[in-house]
Tab-separated table of C-alpha atoms in Angstrom:
chain	number	residue	atom	x	y	z
A	4	MET	CA	111.330	95.177	110.338
A	5	HIS	CA	109.289	93.557	107.441
A	6	CYS	CA	109.859	90.033	106.340
A	7	LEU	CA	111.634	88.646	103.072
A	8	THR	CA	110.864	85.234	101.886
A	9	PHE	CA	112.038	82.612	99.639
A	10	ASP	CA	110.112	79.634	98.355
A	11	ILE	CA	113.106	77.333	97.524
A	12	GLU	CA	111.871	75.073	94.440
A	13	GLU	CA	113.226	74.093	90.946
A	14	HIS	CA	112.262	75.918	88.119
A	15	PHE	CA	110.128	73.192	87.102
A	16	GLN	CA	108.402	72.590	89.808
A	17	VAL	CA	105.868	75.432	89.749
A	18	SER	CA	102.477	74.564	90.085
A	19	ARG	CA	101.073	76.513	86.974
A	20	PHE	CA	103.161	73.444	85.096
A	21	ASP	CA	102.429	70.586	87.240
A	22	SER	CA	101.034	67.224	85.696
A	23	PRO	CA	101.254	63.840	86.629
A	24	ILE	CA	103.433	63.330	83.177
A	25	ARG	CA	105.792	66.119	84.400
A	26	ARG	CA	106.070	65.433	88.225
A	27	ARG	CA	107.309	61.511	87.191
A	28	HIS	CA	110.365	63.272	84.994
A	29	TRP	CA	111.288	65.795	87.791
A	30	GLY	CA	114.351	63.473	88.255
A	31	SER	CA	115.693	64.113	84.585
A	32	PHE	CA	115.092	67.895	84.444
A	33	GLU	CA	117.985	69.899	84.451
A	34	SER	CA	118.625	71.104	88.535
A	35	ARG	CA	119.416	74.966	88.578
A	36	VAL	CA	118.042	75.092	92.269
A	37	THR	CA	121.673	75.419	93.491
A	38	PRO	CA	123.097	78.075	91.362
A	39	ASN	CA	120.072	80.142	91.829
A	40	THR	CA	119.838	80.052	95.773
A	41	CYS	CA	123.447	80.983	95.873
A	42	LYS	CA	122.777	84.109	93.729
A	43	VAL	CA	119.908	84.776	96.178
A	44	LEU	CA	122.400	84.082	99.197
A	45	ASP	CA	125.176	86.806	97.271
A	46	LEU	CA	122.102	89.259	96.764
A	47	LEU	CA	121.345	89.177	100.652
A	48	ALA	CA	125.005	89.032	101.809
A	49	ARG	CA	125.538	92.274	99.377
A	50	TYR	CA	122.557	93.873	101.807
A	51	GLN	CA	123.200	92.562	105.099
A	52	THR	CA	119.803	91.320	104.927
A	53	ARG	CA	118.587	87.784	106.783
A	54	ALA	CA	115.186	86.187	105.146
A	55	THR	CA	112.661	83.018	105.858
A	56	PHE	CA	113.622	80.121	103.263
A	57	PHE	CA	110.822	78.027	102.763
A	58	VAL	CA	112.093	74.743	101.197
A	59	LEU	CA	111.285	71.714	99.882
A	60	GLY	CA	111.798	68.605	101.426
A	61	TRP	CA	112.068	66.889	97.785
A	62	VAL	CA	114.880	69.940	97.249
A	63	ALA	CA	116.408	69.294	100.860
A	64	GLU	CA	116.751	65.649	100.261
A	65	ARG	CA	118.871	66.122	96.621
A	66	HIS	CA	121.092	69.277	97.764
A	67	PRO	CA	121.712	68.719	101.615
A	68	GLY	CA	124.720	71.387	101.433
A	69	LEU	CA	122.582	73.955	99.811
A	70	ILE	CA	120.250	73.762	102.918
A	71	LYS	CA	123.268	73.686	105.453
A	72	GLN	CA	124.504	76.476	103.806
A	73	ILE	CA	121.476	78.909	103.866
A	74	ALA	CA	121.351	78.239	107.598
A	75	GLU	CA	125.020	78.625	108.000
A	76	CYS	CA	124.549	82.072	106.532
A	77	GLY	CA	121.859	82.716	109.319
A	78	HIS	CA	118.991	82.550	107.440
A	79	GLU	CA	115.623	81.051	108.753
A	80	ILE	CA	114.521	77.532	107.463
A	81	ALA	CA	111.319	76.644	107.275
A	82	SER	CA	109.046	73.968	105.264
A	83	HIS	CA	107.418	74.233	102.158
A	84	GLY	CA	105.921	70.787	102.349
A	85	TYR	CA	107.653	67.632	100.730
A	86	GLY	CA	106.251	67.235	97.333
A	87	HIS	CA	104.705	70.523	96.412
A	88	GLU	CA	101.686	68.683	96.449
A	89	LEU	CA	98.383	71.549	96.631
A	90	VAL	CA	96.465	71.251	100.125
A	91	THR	CA	93.569	71.071	97.745
A	92	ALA	CA	94.699	68.165	96.372
A	93	GLN	CA	95.576	66.078	99.065
A	94	THR	CA	93.309	64.823	101.939
A	95	PRO	CA	94.163	65.579	105.828
A	96	GLU	CA	96.275	62.250	106.147
A	97	LEU	CA	98.229	62.756	103.165
A	98	PHE	CA	99.125	66.277	104.382
A	99	ARG	CA	100.164	65.276	107.548
A	100	ALA	CA	102.468	62.612	106.044
A	101	ASP	CA	103.739	65.613	103.953
A	102	VAL	CA	104.353	67.950	106.158
A	103	ARG	CA	105.839	65.628	109.072
A	104	LYS	CA	108.184	64.437	106.653
A	105	ALA	CA	109.522	67.420	105.006
A	106	LYS	CA	110.301	69.018	108.539
A	107	GLN	CA	111.971	66.046	109.934
A	108	ILE	CA	114.670	66.190	106.791
A	109	LEU	CA	115.160	69.832	107.660
A	110	GLU	CA	115.598	69.841	111.200
A	111	ASP	CA	117.859	66.642	110.417
A	112	LEU	CA	119.944	68.753	108.274
A	113	THR	CA	120.443	71.878	109.957
A	114	GLY	CA	120.205	70.613	113.634
A	115	SER	CA	117.086	73.328	114.638
A	116	PRO	CA	113.339	73.408	114.925
A	117	VAL	CA	111.413	74.298	111.990
A	118	GLN	CA	108.630	76.382	113.068
A	119	GLY	CA	107.343	77.720	109.986
A	120	TYR	CA	105.172	76.314	106.738
A	121	ARG	CA	103.810	77.800	103.739
A	122	ALA	CA	101.333	75.937	101.169
A	123	PRO	CA	102.194	75.242	97.986
A	124	GLY	CA	100.464	77.546	95.914
A	125	PHE	CA	99.293	79.167	99.198
A	126	THR	CA	96.649	76.518	98.792
A	127	ILE	CA	95.295	76.825	102.804
A	128	THR	CA	91.403	78.045	101.334
A	129	ARG	CA	87.860	77.945	103.171
A	130	GLU	CA	87.926	74.331	101.981
A	131	THR	CA	91.626	73.101	103.667
A	132	LEU	CA	91.233	75.127	107.394
A	133	TRP	CA	91.694	71.883	108.308
A	134	ALA	CA	95.071	71.964	107.632
A	135	LEU	CA	95.798	74.167	110.627
A	136	PRO	CA	95.186	72.302	113.293
A	137	ILE	CA	97.694	69.638	111.445
A	138	LEU	CA	100.339	71.914	111.535
A	139	ALA	CA	99.756	73.023	115.192
A	140	GLU	CA	99.902	69.185	116.256
A	141	GLU	CA	102.969	68.593	113.978
A	142	GLY	CA	104.982	71.258	115.824
A	143	TYR	CA	104.519	74.068	113.598
A	144	THR	CA	104.581	77.477	115.314
A	145	TYR	CA	103.370	79.571	112.262
A	146	ASP	CA	101.986	79.660	108.702
A	147	SER	CA	101.944	81.939	105.835
A	148	SER	CA	99.612	80.291	103.399
A	149	ILE	CA	96.450	81.826	104.030
A	150	VAL	CA	96.103	85.153	101.017
A	151	PRO	CA	92.783	87.234	101.713
A	152	ILE	CA	91.883	87.578	98.241
A	153	ARG	CA	89.848	85.867	95.080
A	154	HIS	CA	91.635	83.542	93.321
A	155	ASP	CA	91.142	80.364	90.663
A	156	HIS	CA	93.010	78.049	93.117
A	157	CYS	CA	93.764	79.622	96.591
A	158	GLY	CA	92.934	82.737	98.570
A	159	LEU	CA	90.595	83.264	101.653
A	160	PRO	CA	88.338	86.701	100.965
A	161	GLY	CA	87.722	88.537	103.823
A	162	SER	CA	90.150	87.000	106.205
A	163	ASP	CA	92.664	89.041	108.522
A	164	PRO	CA	95.603	90.560	105.864
A	165	TRP	CA	98.063	91.051	108.838
A	166	HIS	CA	99.859	89.249	111.479
A	167	HIS	CA	97.599	87.470	113.495
A	168	LEU	CA	96.763	84.459	115.597
A	169	ARG	CA	94.477	81.760	114.722
A	170	GLN	CA	92.805	79.413	117.586
A	171	THR	CA	92.306	75.834	116.004
A	172	SER	CA	91.117	72.853	117.802
A	173	SER	CA	94.795	71.950	118.350
A	174	GLY	CA	95.984	75.188	119.992
A	175	PRO	CA	97.024	78.357	118.411
A	176	ILE	CA	98.950	79.224	115.218
A	177	TRP	CA	100.729	82.066	113.557
A	178	GLU	CA	99.344	83.371	110.482
A	179	ILE	CA	101.544	85.895	108.265
A	180	PRO	CA	99.691	86.538	105.182
A	181	PRO	CA	101.820	87.694	102.137
A	182	SER	CA	100.951	91.397	101.891
A	183	THR	CA	97.908	92.636	99.877
A	184	VAL	CA	96.287	96.048	99.398
A	185	ASN	CA	93.019	97.382	99.342
A	186	LEU	CA	92.416	99.183	95.987
A	187	GLY	CA	88.874	100.456	95.595
A	188	GLY	CA	87.165	97.948	97.775
A	189	VAL	CA	89.366	95.253	95.791
A	190	ARG	CA	92.284	93.497	97.683
A	191	LEU	CA	95.144	92.844	95.386
A	192	PRO	CA	98.100	91.066	96.108
A	193	ILE	CA	101.653	93.005	95.792
A	194	ALA	CA	104.139	90.868	97.906
A	195	GLY	CA	105.768	88.299	94.980
A	196	GLY	CA	105.036	86.450	92.251
A	197	SER	CA	103.640	87.394	89.186
A	198	TYR	CA	101.497	90.361	90.484
A	199	PHE	CA	105.070	91.518	91.403
A	200	ARG	CA	106.405	90.951	88.001
A	201	LEU	CA	103.135	92.677	86.438
A	202	LEU	CA	102.573	95.497	87.949
A	203	PRO	CA	104.759	99.239	86.936
A	204	PHE	CA	107.758	98.943	89.798
A	205	PRO	CA	107.291	102.295	90.544
A	206	ALA	CA	103.469	102.132	91.506
A	207	LEU	CA	104.123	98.995	93.325
A	208	CYS	CA	106.787	100.649	95.432
A	209	GLY	CA	104.338	103.250	96.251
A	210	LEU	CA	101.890	100.621	97.391
A	211	LEU	CA	104.601	99.596	99.692
A	212	ARG	CA	105.552	102.350	100.826
A	213	ARG	CA	101.932	103.484	101.694
A	214	THR	CA	101.583	100.259	103.834
A	215	GLU	CA	104.451	100.647	105.631
A	216	GLN	CA	103.520	104.351	106.431
A	217	LYS	CA	100.406	102.639	107.934
A	218	GLY	CA	102.342	100.822	110.453
A	219	ARG	CA	101.808	97.451	108.509
A	220	PRO	CA	104.627	94.568	108.331
A	221	LEU	CA	105.377	93.795	104.809
A	222	VAL	CA	105.797	89.832	104.104
A	223	MET	CA	107.258	89.379	100.645
A	224	TYR	CA	107.936	86.175	98.727
A	225	PHE	CA	110.083	85.203	95.465
A	226	HIS	CA	112.173	81.955	94.346
A	227	PRO	CA	115.302	81.172	93.013
A	228	TRP	CA	114.554	80.685	89.458
A	229	GLU	CA	112.846	84.281	89.205
A	230	LEU	CA	116.417	85.392	88.968
A	231	ASP	CA	117.302	82.761	86.118
A	232	PRO	CA	116.397	84.477	83.037
A	233	LEU	CA	117.887	81.906	81.120
A	234	GLN	CA	116.551	78.799	82.762
A	235	PRO	CA	114.774	76.099	80.150
A	236	HIS	CA	110.976	76.997	79.085
A	237	MET	CA	108.640	74.408	79.577
A	238	GLU	CA	105.802	73.521	77.398
A	239	GLY	CA	102.238	74.790	78.902
A	240	PRO	CA	99.297	76.869	78.393
A	241	LEU	CA	100.059	80.293	77.071
A	242	LEU	CA	99.040	82.191	79.987
A	243	SER	CA	101.009	80.182	82.149
A	244	GLN	CA	103.996	80.694	79.999
A	245	PHE	CA	103.345	84.448	80.136
A	246	LEU	CA	103.097	84.594	84.085
A	247	HIS	CA	105.931	82.378	84.702
A	248	TYR	CA	108.345	84.335	82.537
A	249	LEU	CA	107.072	87.713	82.548
A	250	ASN	CA	110.019	90.248	83.577
A	251	LEU	CA	112.576	87.864	84.925
A	252	ASP	CA	114.952	89.885	83.780
A	253	LYS	CA	114.080	92.618	86.180
A	254	MET	CA	114.098	90.691	89.080
A	255	GLU	CA	117.221	91.296	90.474
A	256	PHE	CA	117.060	94.896	90.204
A	257	ARG	CA	113.501	95.152	91.750
A	258	ILE	CA	114.794	92.452	95.076
A	259	SER	CA	117.858	94.570	95.133
A	260	THR	CA	115.695	98.063	95.299
A	261	LEU	CA	113.362	96.522	97.634
A	262	MET	CA	116.558	95.643	100.119
A	263	ASN	CA	117.853	99.032	99.753
A	264	THR	CA	114.608	100.725	100.581
A	265	PHE	CA	113.060	98.409	103.202
A	266	ARG	CA	114.564	96.698	106.028
A	267	PHE	CA	113.629	93.285	106.209
A	268	GLY	CA	114.717	90.297	108.354
A	269	PRO	CA	113.377	86.494	109.119
A	270	ILE	CA	109.604	85.937	109.975
A	271	ALA	CA	110.784	83.897	113.149
A	272	GLU	CA	112.088	87.107	114.348
A	273	GLN	CA	108.892	89.457	114.010
A	274	ILE	CA	106.236	87.311	116.291
A	275	ASP	CA	106.683	85.365	119.659
A	276	LEU	CA	107.596	81.632	119.181
A	277	SER	CA	107.567	80.353	122.567
A	278	PRO	CA	106.536	76.752	122.152
A	279	ILE	CA	105.790	76.902	126.045
A	280	MET	CA	104.381	80.475	127.285
A	281	PRO	CA	101.180	81.087	125.726
A	282	LEU	CA	101.644	83.493	122.407
A	283	ASP	CA	100.107	86.788	122.964
A	284	PRO	CA	97.697	88.244	120.244
A	285	THR	CA	98.001	91.737	121.339
A	286	ILE	CA	101.356	92.014	119.730
A	287	PHE	CA	99.777	91.890	116.547
A	288	PRO	CA	95.975	92.617	117.509
A	289	ALA	CA	93.331	91.574	114.816
A	290	LEU	CA	92.005	94.166	112.826
A	291	PRO	CA	88.192	94.633	112.864
A	292	PRO	CA	86.405	94.298	109.612
A	293	ALA	CA	86.195	97.988	108.843
A	294	GLU	CA	89.902	98.922	109.311
A	295	ILE	CA	90.901	95.712	107.581
A	296	ALA	CA	88.706	97.155	104.580
A	297	GLN	CA	90.243	100.752	104.680
A	298	ASP	CA	93.927	99.383	105.725
A	299	VAL	CA	95.001	101.213	102.135
A	300	ALA	CA	92.346	102.657	100.329
């Protein structure tokens, strides 16, 4: 069983286009998150697949019926924070307020505990590891924000690329990294985002199958706006525009192929989330550095 996840946010909230001016006008932009998310729900129902939805508190406040619908369809509701602020742009105090507010909104809507968190832009890095004990203190049981790659704004090179239990000053928390592969000594992301849309799809599927053959769970992530090739175009750097709008018209086929090829489920069903009994790190043991380096090479 692999993990399929969706980050529920508006098309205009993407980090690569973020600016103080644009953020002030969020309320005036055309909202497309409901029809796009419903398209995701229809696709999941077609393949009888359940997933984890990392929902922005900002979106949940404005579209409570959508969040209830996601939960009623049997999917896991997790937190994407409240205002889509990068962790690297926040203080610990602001971060705590953000994740607490988002968790409360989502739990009030669904009546169920929110166990998981994913940082906008995967921005829990070496400089922001202070976020993990805060998440544990705020009642989160797992995080899916650390990517073991080198990147200009995210990534923690050398970190364990598989499910593992991290000890923090406030107790243990599961880390569920998005899928990556080691090719020629370089770890590359294959889980979603612009990388998923940029790489040739047959080659990408081959890498995913090789990961599965190693006995390792995939952790994939997508956004509802990636199923919306007709979304309004935003102004921004040429590279940002290229990466954001690249191959959006192919995403429904690609995600459908994934669900037809692999067996997926929510993250919460893949790990021990008992809030009372100590979590057992032997379920997904951390790999020694030598094995991490050779996992797909």
